[in-house]
């Protein structure tokens, strides 16, 4: 049997039990202690803590997210760190009023539908064996069969349909999970194992300012959950949804969002933007430039940014130039294994909670 240790989380003063083969973050999230995190794969540095006492195995933390000097100072990324003894950590805990976090749980699921919804993008629908409680925008970790690894994919469905979730998965050339499984052998009727919910990129229901949502590629997935949640629950937020893609063949759910916009009575504006193809009726250019052109100032708004890290970073800079503060900007970077070894794009302005 795998040995367990006690993790004391300061400044909360709470204790959780953590197995030696489990990350400290995973143990905390499963026992209802929701500490700051984003990628959960050692890339973004959001979960960095100070180890005050005890010994940890730092695991596969990226050399860019946890520098040698920080390792020497006793810092750790708790999404990769595993305990070797009882441990006390000091985390950067931030209180947020009106936010309810749901504990991470395991689920079995059946693939009910696979659809090629755009160029190299698959919509995968799953029927979970039980209901998952999540906030709109959060993600799940899916176990990749036979590989002993998980991949993170955002849930595109809002909490209202909690036993049936939709994932939007982009094929990555040479990618273990996508090229090697989702776009290869995965079939309707297959059983998959997953856990969730993860992440702090979700709709802040208490923020009723107009929201600018910018998604690149499958970065649309969590934004779809947010838009649907607002419209289906009658929440008051005015929504501006921008979806950036290269060509028309890379866009998906155009009819869906066009209909939703029409039915929303002016609450939702849907603006797809193509960077590499000119198509009548669709904006041309960079998605960030389109938002820049549409808003003289973004003061008084909140923004949700999601997709490839360079797009998220560019949108963040543009919005700050339009008088939006970091506290008004929520971001989810779709980091992958290459970002972990190259450092990806990391910003001191990273905000996930
Ligand atoms: C919070 C979060 C949410 C996400 N949500 C979504 C989503 O909703 N939809 C979506 O499509 N994606 C999403 N992603 C990205 C997703 O998790 C995967 O990273 C992506 O699907 C690729 O997985 P893969 O196993 O196919 O690729 P990987 O095997 O991880 O490979 C990715 C790329 O890196 C290269 N590579 C692999 N190993 C190395 C190495 N050691 N050094 C250098 N290069 C390497 C590969 O050749 C490939 O080009 C999300 C990511 C995060 C962090
Ligand atoms: S959540 Fe730990 S490094 Fe990203």
Short mmCIF file of C-alpha atoms and ligand atoms in Angstrom, two decimals, residues 25 36-48 65 77-80, ligand 2:
data_model
loop_
_atom_site.label_atom_id
_atom_site.label_comp_id
_atom_site.label_asym_id
_atom_site.label_seq_id
_atom_site.Cartn_x
_atom_site.Cartn_y
_atom_site.Cartn_z
CA UNK A 25 -2.35 19.84 -5.38
CA UNK A 36 -4.31 28.54 -6.89
CA UNK A 37 -3.54 26.45 -9.99
CA UNK A 38 -4.01 26.56 -13.75
CA UNK A 39 -2.19 24.05 -16.00
CA UNK A 40 -1.77 21.23 -13.41
CA UNK A 41 1.23 19.94 -15.45
CA UNK A 42 4.18 21.93 -14.06
CA UNK A 43 4.28 24.62 -16.76
CA UNK A 44 2.60 27.84 -15.63
CA UNK A 45 3.99 28.40 -12.10
CA UNK A 46 0.59 29.45 -10.73
CA UNK A 47 0.73 26.79 -7.99
CA UNK A 48 4.15 27.76 -6.62
CA UNK A 65 8.35 27.52 -14.10
CA UNK A 77 5.08 23.51 -7.75
CA UNK A 78 2.42 21.55 -5.91
CA UNK A 79 0.87 20.19 -9.12
CA UNK A 80 4.00 18.07 -9.64
S1 LIG B 2 -0.68 24.60 -11.99
FE1 LIG B 2 1.26 23.97 -11.29
S2 LIG B 2 2.61 24.78 -12.76
FE2 LIG B 2 0.65 25.23 -13.59
#
